[in-house]
Each structure stands twice: as structure tokens, then as C-alpha cells.
Amino acid sequence: MTNLGALEFEELVTLHEVASVLQRIEMVLRIKTEISKYICELGAEGRLVSMQLEELVSNIEEEAQMLIRDYAKDVAHAPDAVLREMKKLSSEEVLELGSFLRVLGFSASASMLEESVSPRGYRILYKIPRLPLSIIANLVEHFHYLPRIMMATIQELDEVEGIGEVRARAIKEGLKRIQEQVFIDRHI
């Protein structure tokens, strides 16, 4: 996720990176399901394992939904439906990146993996505190892609419905802070 975030700010994302992240998310979700079964069997003895599992994968489904909103070929693809499709993949299909391109609405050819894509901005904008999803949706609808949102001036952001000058400044500062943090995390 950190590497993907850095690539998003550098405008170097390919479908290969997106499919790889979705593949890992699906693997983690399957492991979570498996461990949850064991926790149920442990009963009260599984409390510590349950807390650790929750800490490790607490927001992975939200991250996945935002990632799907960013990269689904068709904006109308519902993130929940895509996650259900990923869950239906067989063990062999999970190992193929093309499977994840298909659930996002792309063709699964090898050449597609190297196709460059731009995020819409949901995942990064969602990390800005006190920025509701409805405002994020307005931003994405207005600017279409994260690079355009990043380049927008405070006045241009202010023109979007639901965003005043104060919120526009908070968005600019939030994006700058997230970008710096992503690059720091990437080098650690």
C-alpha cells in the first residue's frame, strides 16, 4: 500500500501494482477468515489473538473499497460487489493477477498489466481527517483524477460543492502531509 501511494503521487501506477495490492488484500482477508474460525473454537481463550488480528487488519476492507473506487474501470462498479467477486475466486485464480484485472472490469491480457493508470483519489483523500466521503465524491466528480486534485489551487478547490476556503486549505495541507509521510514510509 505504501509503495502504491508513492507511485500515485509520482504518477507511475500501472495495473500490475493495482492488481498486486488487490491480490494481497484478498489473501489477507482469506487468512483473516481462517483465523476467525480458530478464534471461535478457542472461545474466551482466543481473546488476545482476536485483538491482535483486529489490530493487524482493522481497516483493510475500507482500504480495499477505496482502492476499488480509485481503479475500477467503470465508476459504477460497486466496491462491495467487486469484493464479493474477489471472494469467489478459486485458490488458483487468486494467484493470477489477471483475475483481479477482470473483477475491476479490465481485460486480463498480459499487456494490460503494464498499462498506466491514474487514481481517482478516493484512497488518499479518505486519509485526510474530517473529510466526509460525500465531499471526496464531489472532488472526484469535479476533478476526475488525483493528479488534478493535487494541482488544483485553493480557489479551484473552493469552487467544488461543500468545500469552503477553510476546507480547501485543509485538503491542500492534508495532501501535502500524506505525500511526505508516504515518501518517508517508503524509505523505511
mmCIF file of N, CA, C and O in Angstrom, residues 8 32 60 71-72 80 89 102 111 116 120-122 188:
data_model
loop_
_atom_site.group_PDB
_atom_site.id
_atom_site.type_symbol
_atom_site.label_atom_id
_atom_site.label_comp_id
_atom_site.label_asym_id
_atom_site.label_seq_id
_atom_site.Cartn_x
_atom_site.Cartn_y
_atom_site.Cartn_z
ATOM 1 N N GLU A 8 1.407 6.635 -6.778
ATOM 2 C CA GLU A 8 0.280 7.506 -7.125
ATOM 3 C C GLU A 8 0.716 8.966 -7.148
ATOM 4 O O GLU A 8 0.347 9.706 -8.056
ATOM 5 N N LYS A 32 -7.605 -13.932 7.381
ATOM 6 C CA LYS A 32 -8.426 -13.409 8.481
ATOM 7 C C LYS A 32 -9.623 -14.320 8.736
ATOM 8 O O LYS A 32 -9.948 -14.630 9.887
ATOM 9 N N ILE A 60 -8.553 -2.963 6.581
ATOM 10 C CA ILE A 60 -8.157 -3.463 5.261
ATOM 11 C C ILE A 60 -9.332 -3.471 4.279
ATOM 12 O O ILE A 60 -9.153 -3.205 3.090
ATOM 13 N N TYR A 71 -9.718 2.633 -8.897
ATOM 14 C CA TYR A 71 -9.190 1.990 -10.100
ATOM 15 C C TYR A 71 -10.171 1.142 -10.902
ATOM 16 O O TYR A 71 -9.794 0.638 -11.958
ATOM 17 N N ALA A 72 -11.397 0.958 -10.454
ATOM 18 C CA ALA A 72 -12.358 0.198 -11.256
ATOM 19 C C ALA A 72 -12.533 0.900 -12.595
ATOM 20 O O ALA A 72 -12.568 2.135 -12.668
ATOM 21 N N ASP A 80 -18.392 -3.131 -2.931
ATOM 22 C CA ASP A 80 -18.832 -4.354 -2.247
ATOM 23 C C ASP A 80 -19.000 -5.517 -3.224
ATOM 24 O O ASP A 80 -18.648 -6.655 -2.919
ATOM 25 N N LEU A 89 -13.193 -16.014 -6.143
ATOM 26 C CA LEU A 89 -12.068 -16.537 -6.924
ATOM 27 C C LEU A 89 -11.538 -17.820 -6.286
ATOM 28 O O LEU A 89 -11.424 -17.916 -5.062
ATOM 29 N N ARG A 102 -9.814 -8.558 -14.150
ATOM 30 C CA ARG A 102 -11.174 -8.880 -14.597
ATOM 31 C C ARG A 102 -12.224 -8.345 -13.620
ATOM 32 O O ARG A 102 -13.224 -7.772 -14.043
ATOM 33 N N SER A 111 -0.468 -7.762 -21.540
ATOM 34 C CA SER A 111 -0.091 -6.402 -21.931
ATOM 35 C C SER A 111 -0.833 -5.345 -21.106
ATOM 36 O O SER A 111 -0.332 -4.240 -20.899
ATOM 37 N N SER A 116 -0.575 2.132 -17.880
ATOM 38 C CA SER A 116 -0.515 3.169 -16.850
ATOM 39 C C SER A 116 -1.926 3.634 -16.504
ATOM 40 O O SER A 116 -2.776 3.775 -17.391
ATOM 41 N N ARG A 120 -8.399 7.877 -8.973
ATOM 42 C CA ARG A 120 -9.392 8.949 -8.891
ATOM 43 C C ARG A 120 -9.139 9.805 -7.652
ATOM 44 O O ARG A 120 -9.450 10.980 -7.649
ATOM 45 N N GLY A 121 -8.588 9.199 -6.609
ATOM 46 C CA GLY A 121 -8.218 9.970 -5.420
ATOM 47 C C GLY A 121 -8.939 9.585 -4.143
ATOM 48 O O GLY A 121 -8.657 10.132 -3.084
ATOM 49 N N TYR A 122 -9.868 8.643 -4.214
ATOM 50 C CA TYR A 122 -10.626 8.259 -3.022
ATOM 51 C C TYR A 122 -9.730 7.800 -1.867
ATOM 52 O O TYR A 122 -9.886 8.247 -0.737
ATOM 53 N N ILE A 188 11.645 3.625 4.632
ATOM 54 C CA ILE A 188 11.949 2.941 5.902
ATOM 55 C C ILE A 188 12.049 1.459 5.686
ATOM 56 O O ILE A 188 11.476 0.848 4.920
#
